[in-house]
Amino acid sequence: MAIGQYKDVEQGEINVLEDLKRPLVQEEKIISHKIKNNYQTDNEEETTGSIGMVLFSTFVAVCGSFEFGSCVGYSAPTQSAIMEDLNLTASQYSMFGSILTIGAMLGAITSGRIADYIGRKGAMRMSVGFCITGWVAVFFSKEYFSLDMGRFFTGYGIGVFSFVIPIYIAEISPKNLRGGLTTLNQLMIVTGSSTAFLLGSVISWKALALTGLVPCIFLLVGLFFIPESPRWLAKVGRDREFKVALQKLRGKDADITREEDEIQDSIEILEALPKARFLDLFQRQYIRVIFIGVAIMICQQFVGINGVGFYVSQIFVTAGLSSGTLGTIAYACIQVPITIAGAMLMDKSGRKPLIMVSAAGTFLGSSMVGTSFLLKSLSLLLGWVPILAVAGVLVFISAFSIGMGAVPWLIMSEIFPINIKGVGGSLVVLVNWLGAWIVSYTFNFLISWSSSGNFFLYSGFSLMTILFVAKFVPETKGKTLEEIQECINS
C-alpha cells in the first residue's frame, strides 16, 4: 500500500493501475501522454470528494496493525510468568518467542497470492481467523506444544497483515495523503506493542492473551462496512462492485466517470500482460524494484530492531540496572509519540531524507549502547554505563520509530507495478521476516560473544542503510505511481 476525487494524476487511484505498468509496455507512453494532456488542468484543482470513508477504512485496516503489535509485544513482559507456570526452559521459551517469526515468514510467502486471489478484505478476514485461533490456543495452553502452536498461528496471521494492510491503505489513499495514512500502519504496530508491554506488567499472561482478541473483533466487524480496493476489483473484472466501491470512496455526489474510464483503460493493458510468477521477478524490467524492495527490508531489520525490542529488559539489566522494568516502560511509551511525528513528517520532508535521518539516529543509539558495554568491559566510568545504555536504547527506538519503522513499508507499497505487486510483495515481506528471525535468534549469541561488538555491528548496518538509500532509493513524495515507475526505470 485514491480517494478525494478522480481528479488526475493527483489521485494515484486513476493512474496507479495504469502507471504501474509503464516499464512493461512501450505503447503506454502514448497513453500516458494522452492522460496528461486530457487532465493537465486537473492537477491544479483541489480535490472535493469526501475522504471520510477513506479515513474510516484506514482506521478499520489498522486494527490489524494493532493486532500485529500486540503479537510482537506479547512475549517480552510475560517471559518469567509463562516459564514459571508451564515449567519451560530458557531454550523452550526462546522457541516460543521466535516461532512467531517462523509463522510470519510462511504468511509472507502466501500473502501476495492470497491478497490477489480473495482480495485485500478477504486476506484481512482470513488473517483475523488465524490470530483468534492462536490467542485462544495460548490462553488454554497447559503445556509447551499448544503454546507454540498458538504463537505460530498468530505469527501466520500477522505475516499476511504485514503485506496486505499497507497495500490496502495505499490503494485507497490520494497521493497527498498516501504517506501519512500508510504510516498509520507502523503507528498502530508500535501502539499495539507498547500496550502489550504496559498491560503485561499488571495483568497475567492469560489475560494478556485475551486482550489480543479485541483488535481482531474490531477488524472483523469493521470489514463489513468498508469497501474493497477499487483497483483490485477492477483488476479481477468485477465491474459493478468496482464502480460502487469507487463511488463510496469518492463520496456519493462525486463524478467518477473519467476516473472510472481511466482505470478501465489501464486494466485492458494490464490484462494483455502475462501473469506474474516468482521467476518473473528476476526479469530485467523488474530487477531494480526487486533489488530496492529486498535491500530496504534487509536494512530495516539488520539495524537490530528486533534484537533490541525482544530483549530490551535484558539489555538494561546487563548494563547494570537493578531492574529493566522502568526502562522498558520508557521504551514502550516513547514509540507512539515519535511515530506520530514521523507520520506528520512523511509527506512534508520526503521519504529519503526521513529514512536517512532515522538511520543516522539508529547509528548514534547503537553506538551509545555499544560504548556503554565497552566501558563496562574495561571497568571505566562505571557510573555512566547504565545511563549511557538507557539513553542509547531510547535514542535508537526514537530514531527507528520516526522513519525506519514505517518508510520501508510505504516504499514497498509504492514501487511495485500492480501486476507483480502480489508476488513481489510476498518476496520482500518474506525477506523482512527472515531478517527479523535472524536478528532475534542471534541476539543472545552475539551478546555472549561481545556485548559491545553486537551493537557496533548494528551501527555498521545503520551506516550501510544511509549509503544505500542515498544511492539507490527514489524519492516518492508527491509522485503518482506512474511517475515513481518512470523514476526507477530511468
XYZ file of C-alpha atoms in Angstrom:
490
model
C 0.000 0.000 0.000
C -7.090 7.475 -4.089
C -9.806 8.956 -2.548
C -10.714 12.536 -2.630
C -11.736 12.674 -6.242
C -10.913 11.163 -9.533
C -9.228 14.308 -10.479
C -5.974 13.363 -12.176
C -2.665 12.038 -11.751
C -3.006 13.589 -8.435
C -5.145 10.863 -7.137
C -2.984 7.882 -7.618
C -6.155 5.812 -7.862
C -6.594 6.560 -11.518
C -3.095 6.308 -12.545
C -1.810 3.730 -10.207
C -3.103 0.836 -12.214
C -2.095 2.418 -15.442
C 1.016 3.971 -14.099
C 2.322 0.787 -12.635
C 2.587 -0.866 -15.980
C 4.699 1.786 -17.658
C 8.010 -0.073 -17.645
C 6.411 -3.090 -19.276
C 4.690 -1.726 -22.386
C 6.118 0.848 -24.716
C 2.727 1.808 -26.040
C 1.838 3.007 -22.600
C 3.895 6.113 -23.223
C 1.284 7.200 -25.714
C -1.488 6.589 -23.219
C 0.443 8.376 -20.507
C 0.853 11.488 -22.677
C -2.822 11.327 -23.523
C -3.749 11.206 -19.858
C -1.533 14.129 -19.064
C -2.974 16.160 -21.937
C -6.578 15.352 -21.114
C -6.296 16.018 -17.411
C -3.486 18.504 -17.201
C -5.651 21.217 -15.751
C -6.939 18.829 -13.129
C -3.560 18.908 -11.454
C -4.251 22.470 -10.407
C -7.613 21.711 -8.834
C -8.395 20.899 -5.245
C -9.996 17.590 -4.543
C -13.579 17.994 -3.385
C -14.698 14.440 -2.803
C -15.316 13.131 0.685
C -12.410 11.409 2.373
C -14.492 10.238 5.309
C -14.824 6.697 4.002
C -11.105 6.536 3.287
C -10.294 7.575 6.838
C -12.786 5.094 8.258
C -11.468 2.305 6.020
C -7.926 3.103 7.137
C -8.984 3.020 10.798
C -10.546 -0.406 10.331
C -7.495 -1.759 8.476
C -5.010 -0.577 11.099
C -6.833 -2.570 13.758
C -4.867 -5.379 12.112
C -1.706 -3.359 12.639
C -2.553 -3.006 16.330
C -3.022 -6.766 16.438
C 0.388 -7.128 14.794
C 1.963 -5.075 17.569
C 0.094 -6.985 20.273
C 1.526 -10.258 18.972
C 5.067 -8.904 18.745
C 4.943 -7.301 22.191
C 3.392 -10.261 23.988
C 6.497 -12.326 24.739
C 8.648 -9.677 26.445
C 6.546 -8.913 29.575
C 5.273 -12.484 30.008
C 8.547 -14.398 29.914
C 9.075 -15.073 33.610
C 5.408 -15.874 34.336
C 4.996 -18.313 31.430
C 8.282 -20.061 32.188
C 7.251 -20.479 35.824
C 3.653 -21.575 35.211
C 4.442 -24.055 32.424
C 7.902 -25.085 33.669
C 9.625 -24.052 30.453
C 13.365 -23.963 29.983
C 15.071 -20.892 28.548
C 15.516 -22.633 25.195
C 11.846 -23.621 25.107
C 10.797 -20.041 25.750
C 13.200 -18.813 23.104
C 11.433 -21.100 20.660
C 8.080 -19.703 21.801
C 9.276 -16.177 21.105
C 10.906 -16.877 17.756
C 8.249 -19.201 16.328
C 6.151 -16.094 15.757
C 8.566 -15.042 13.023
C 8.529 -18.528 11.510
C 4.751 -18.353 11.182
C 5.066 -14.832 9.825
C 7.522 -15.998 7.170
C 5.004 -18.574 5.994
C 2.352 -15.888 5.988
C 4.642 -13.671 3.962
C 5.196 -16.365 1.330
C 1.465 -16.712 0.754
C 0.281 -13.160 1.467
C 0.589 -11.723 -2.024
C -1.177 -14.589 -3.756
C -3.913 -14.625 -1.138
C -4.462 -10.870 -1.435
C -4.602 -11.152 -5.224
C -6.948 -14.160 -5.185
C -9.511 -13.316 -2.495
C -8.963 -9.576 -2.298
C -7.484 -7.258 0.302
C -10.512 -7.559 2.598
C -10.636 -11.326 2.205
C -6.977 -11.607 3.165
C -7.514 -9.484 6.271
C -10.555 -11.541 7.258
C -8.606 -14.778 6.900
C -5.735 -13.378 8.982
C -8.142 -12.459 11.764
C -9.239 -16.095 11.898
C -5.664 -17.277 12.370
C -4.971 -14.700 15.084
C -8.117 -15.547 17.030
C -7.282 -19.252 16.841
C -3.758 -18.538 18.037
C -4.757 -16.408 21.023
C -7.349 -18.957 22.148
C -4.695 -21.697 21.963
C -2.269 -19.596 24.025
C -4.952 -18.857 26.631
C -5.828 -22.531 27.133
C -2.226 -23.755 26.976
C -1.105 -26.069 29.723
C 1.995 -27.374 28.014
C 4.690 -26.438 25.550
C 3.208 -27.687 22.272
C -0.132 -25.861 22.358
C 1.621 -22.664 23.452
C 3.918 -22.810 20.444
C 1.106 -23.676 18.048
C -0.900 -20.686 19.238
C 2.110 -18.436 18.756
C 2.674 -19.913 15.304
C -0.924 -19.219 14.228
C -0.749 -15.597 15.359
C 2.556 -15.324 13.516
C 0.966 -16.539 10.295
C -1.842 -14.035 10.691
C 0.421 -11.049 11.204
C 2.666 -12.206 8.359
C -0.266 -11.707 5.988
C -1.235 -8.462 7.754
C 2.261 -7.070 7.241
C 1.723 -7.145 3.481
C -1.960 -6.588 2.888
C -2.622 -3.668 5.244
C -0.115 -1.163 3.790
C -1.134 -2.272 0.299
C -4.826 -1.723 1.013
C -4.255 1.695 2.575
C -2.017 2.839 -0.286
C -4.563 1.684 -2.861
C -7.430 3.711 -1.388
C -5.418 6.834 -0.473
C -4.859 10.020 -2.521
C -1.317 10.946 -3.417
C -1.079 13.800 -0.934
C -2.222 11.630 1.991
C -0.773 8.283 0.975
C 2.389 8.615 3.048
C 0.698 9.774 6.224
C -2.113 7.239 6.081
C 0.227 4.357 5.318
C 2.386 5.438 8.248
C -0.600 4.786 10.500
C 0.203 1.121 9.904
C 3.508 1.485 11.743
C 1.958 3.801 14.341
C -0.617 1.202 15.291
C 2.001 -1.565 15.324
C 4.062 0.301 17.903
C 0.900 1.293 19.789
C -0.115 -2.355 19.994
C 3.365 -3.371 21.066
C 3.570 -0.637 23.709
C 0.109 -1.538 25.006
C 1.150 -5.174 25.366
C 4.319 -4.109 27.207
C 2.359 -1.970 29.654
C -0.570 -4.332 30.206
C 1.800 -7.271 30.599
C 3.323 -5.626 33.661
C -0.019 -5.523 35.517
C -2.110 -8.495 34.283
C -1.463 -12.210 33.892
C -0.181 -13.738 30.687
C -3.511 -15.469 30.104
C -5.434 -12.212 30.486
C -2.973 -10.516 28.142
C -3.697 -13.206 25.553
C -7.403 -12.347 25.744
C -6.668 -8.664 25.099
C -5.216 -9.781 21.766
C -8.741 -10.723 20.681
C -10.037 -7.148 20.976
C -8.450 -5.695 17.798
C -9.419 -8.876 15.964
C -13.078 -8.316 16.806
C -12.943 -4.644 15.784
C -11.351 -5.555 12.466
C -13.702 -8.438 11.767
C -16.782 -6.270 12.350
C -15.337 -3.248 10.551
C -14.654 -5.222 7.385
C -18.409 -5.465 6.825
C -18.644 -1.680 6.482
C -15.684 -0.724 4.285
C -15.251 -1.127 0.514
C -12.822 -3.449 -1.196
C -9.902 -1.833 -3.031
C -11.342 -0.481 -6.317
C -8.078 -1.267 -8.078
C -8.278 -4.912 -7.113
C -11.959 -5.104 -8.111
C -11.133 -3.603 -11.496
C -8.221 -5.973 -11.907
C -10.379 -9.077 -11.373
C -13.201 -7.821 -13.612
C -15.879 -7.166 -11.003
C -17.051 -4.014 -12.763
C -20.247 -3.307 -10.863
C -18.583 -3.689 -7.462
C -15.658 -1.624 -8.707
C -17.948 1.309 -9.508
C -19.782 1.016 -6.214
C -16.529 0.936 -4.227
C -15.061 3.865 -6.147
C -18.198 5.949 -5.624
C -18.260 5.068 -1.947
C -14.675 6.225 -1.513
C -15.155 9.444 -3.512
C -18.457 10.422 -1.976
C -21.983 9.937 -3.314
C -22.022 13.278 -5.172
C -18.596 12.935 -6.810
C -18.367 12.436 -10.570
C -16.246 9.347 -11.059
C -16.819 8.944 -14.809
C -13.382 9.947 -16.026
C -11.543 8.135 -13.280
C -13.611 5.044 -13.930
C -12.716 5.161 -17.626
C -9.059 5.704 -16.797
C -8.889 2.666 -14.548
C -10.749 0.511 -17.055
C -8.382 1.563 -19.855
C -5.389 0.723 -17.733
C -6.865 -2.658 -16.858
C -7.121 -3.520 -20.547
C -3.387 -3.023 -20.853
C -2.796 -4.981 -17.663
C -4.846 -7.918 -18.931
C -2.659 -8.088 -22.025
C 0.341 -8.785 -19.831
C 1.252 -12.336 -18.755
C 0.522 -13.425 -15.195
C 3.477 -12.771 -12.940
C 5.294 -15.762 -11.489
C 8.085 -15.802 -8.952
C 10.797 -16.248 -11.589
C 9.367 -13.276 -13.494
C 10.583 -11.031 -10.697
C 14.128 -11.511 -11.957
C 13.404 -10.232 -15.440
C 15.295 -7.144 -16.464
C 12.360 -4.727 -16.181
C 11.675 -5.730 -12.568
C 15.113 -6.387 -11.178
C 15.678 -2.818 -9.947
C 12.428 -2.576 -7.971
C 13.015 -6.029 -6.504
C 16.540 -5.048 -5.505
C 15.296 -1.878 -3.807
C 12.412 -3.636 -2.064
C 14.511 -6.520 -0.754
C 17.506 -4.421 0.254
C 15.498 -1.826 2.144
C 13.817 -4.573 4.179
C 17.226 -6.074 4.977
C 18.370 -2.637 6.121
C 15.287 -2.206 8.300
C 15.857 -5.477 10.172
C 19.634 -5.588 10.420
C 19.934 -2.277 12.223
C 18.845 -4.527 15.118
C 15.280 -3.504 15.937
C 14.065 -6.978 16.894
C 17.148 -7.713 18.953
C 16.641 -4.518 20.936
C 12.848 -4.861 21.110
C 12.713 -8.514 22.157
C 15.420 -8.228 24.805
C 15.241 -4.622 25.996
C 14.866 -5.583 29.669
C 17.881 -7.883 29.407
C 19.925 -5.063 27.857
C 19.173 -2.754 30.777
C 19.950 -5.398 33.397
C 23.180 -6.360 31.629
C 24.174 -2.693 31.607
C 23.897 -2.615 35.398
C 20.339 -1.577 36.259
C 18.738 -3.496 39.129
C 15.568 -3.948 37.076
C 14.661 -3.377 33.463
C 11.025 -2.501 34.203
C 11.282 1.290 34.196
C 13.494 1.334 31.145
C 11.097 -0.999 29.339
C 8.126 1.244 30.159
C 10.031 4.269 28.877
C 10.870 2.298 25.734
C 7.191 1.446 25.242
C 5.916 4.971 25.840
C 8.373 6.773 23.594
C 7.500 4.815 20.446
C 3.998 6.200 19.966
C 4.619 9.989 20.003
C 7.752 9.621 17.880
C 5.891 7.509 15.311
C 3.167 10.177 15.194
C 5.852 12.754 14.475
C 7.144 10.541 11.670
C 3.653 10.310 10.167
C 3.387 14.103 10.175
C 6.777 14.460 8.513
C 6.279 11.695 5.934
C 4.635 13.815 3.258
C 6.471 17.004 4.185
C 10.119 16.035 4.411
C 10.045 13.212 1.878
C 10.819 9.520 2.193
C 14.573 9.599 1.540
C 15.550 12.363 3.986
C 13.383 10.845 6.704
C 14.818 7.357 6.415
C 18.396 8.682 6.212
C 17.953 10.820 9.329
C 16.319 7.831 11.038
C 19.237 5.560 10.131
C 21.667 8.174 11.422
C 19.773 8.131 14.712
C 19.891 4.329 14.992
C 23.622 4.553 14.313
C 24.011 7.006 17.188
C 21.837 4.956 19.554
C 23.590 1.659 18.799
C 26.980 3.329 19.159
C 25.988 4.720 22.560
C 24.871 1.294 23.820
C 27.984 -0.344 22.367
C 30.174 2.257 24.045
C 28.452 1.685 27.382
C 29.217 -2.042 27.240
C 32.772 -1.315 26.117
C 33.288 0.969 29.129
C 31.886 -1.743 31.388
C 34.257 -4.380 29.981
C 37.168 -2.007 30.563
C 35.915 -1.022 34.057
C 35.883 2.635 33.080
C 33.283 5.248 34.126
C 31.068 2.525 35.554
C 28.607 5.035 36.967
C 27.852 6.237 33.454
C 27.355 2.793 31.925
C 23.631 2.328 32.796
C 22.820 5.935 31.894
C 24.548 5.647 28.534
C 22.861 2.308 27.807
C 19.355 3.557 28.612
C 19.904 6.788 26.698
C 21.265 4.860 23.724
C 18.302 2.481 23.610
C 15.838 5.393 23.814
C 17.683 7.269 21.065
C 17.676 4.087 18.985
C 13.947 3.400 19.283
C 13.075 7.071 18.787
C 15.121 7.237 15.607
C 13.765 3.926 14.315
C 10.166 4.902 15.010
C 10.381 8.186 13.146
C 11.429 6.683 9.836
C 12.992 3.228 9.628
C 9.875 1.599 11.001
C 7.335 2.976 8.526
C 9.158 4.246 5.442
C 10.329 0.865 4.073
C 6.737 -0.440 4.097
C 5.489 2.686 2.349
C 8.204 2.485 -0.290
C 7.433 -1.197 -0.824
C 3.776 -0.363 -1.459
C 4.684 2.402 -3.915
C 7.420 0.953 -6.112
C 5.909 -2.336 -7.338
C 3.916 -2.404 -10.599
C 0.476 -3.794 -9.828
C 0.925 -6.899 -11.975
C 3.805 -8.073 -9.732
C 2.651 -6.438 -6.508
C 1.336 -9.717 -5.133
C 4.301 -11.987 -5.760
C 6.851 -9.190 -5.333
C 5.284 -8.068 -2.086
C 5.357 -11.611 -0.762
C 9.075 -11.827 -1.501
C 10.042 -8.645 0.328
C 7.788 -9.430 3.305
C 9.388 -12.876 3.485
C 12.831 -11.268 3.479
C 11.705 -8.885 6.209
C 10.507 -11.681 8.484
C 13.548 -13.809 7.731
C 15.682 -10.859 8.804
C 13.577 -10.467 11.940
C 14.141 -14.109 12.826
C 17.893 -13.937 12.190
C 18.303 -10.822 14.339
C 16.130 -12.049 17.211
C 17.601 -15.559 17.171
C 21.250 -14.450 17.051
C 20.970 -11.653 19.603
C 21.792 -13.781 22.644
C 24.676 -15.460 20.850
C 26.124 -12.106 19.820
C 25.690 -10.668 23.314
C 27.572 -13.668 24.701
C 30.323 -13.132 22.140
C 30.643 -9.396 22.720
C 28.007 -7.042 24.123
C 29.715 -4.005 22.672
C 30.555 -5.731 19.385
C 26.914 -6.668 18.873
C 25.770 -3.051 18.974
C 28.694 -1.776 16.939
C 27.647 -4.333 14.317
C 24.132 -2.861 14.321
C 25.571 0.634 13.978
C 27.544 -0.533 10.942
C 24.317 -1.672 9.265
C 22.822 1.755 10.015
C 25.672 3.405 8.108
C 25.162 0.994 5.215
C 21.475 1.942 5.183
C 22.299 5.631 4.775
C 24.605 4.909 1.851
C 22.147 2.529 0.172
C 19.188 4.911 0.425
C 21.235 7.836 -0.853
C 22.418 5.851 -3.872
C 19.507 3.652 -4.930
C 16.154 4.585 -3.390
C 13.981 7.036 -5.379
C 12.115 9.870 -3.702
C 8.404 9.032 -3.970
C 6.949 12.016 -2.157
C 4.337 13.858 -4.201
C 4.565 11.496 -7.161
C 1.938 9.339 -8.763
C 2.750 5.687 -9.017
C 3.367 6.202 -12.723
C 5.966 8.863 -12.042
C 7.629 6.604 -9.473
C 7.958 3.870 -12.103
C 9.481 6.349 -14.549
C 11.997 7.434 -11.930
C 13.016 3.882 -11.059
C 13.438 2.796 -14.667
C 15.110 5.935 -15.977
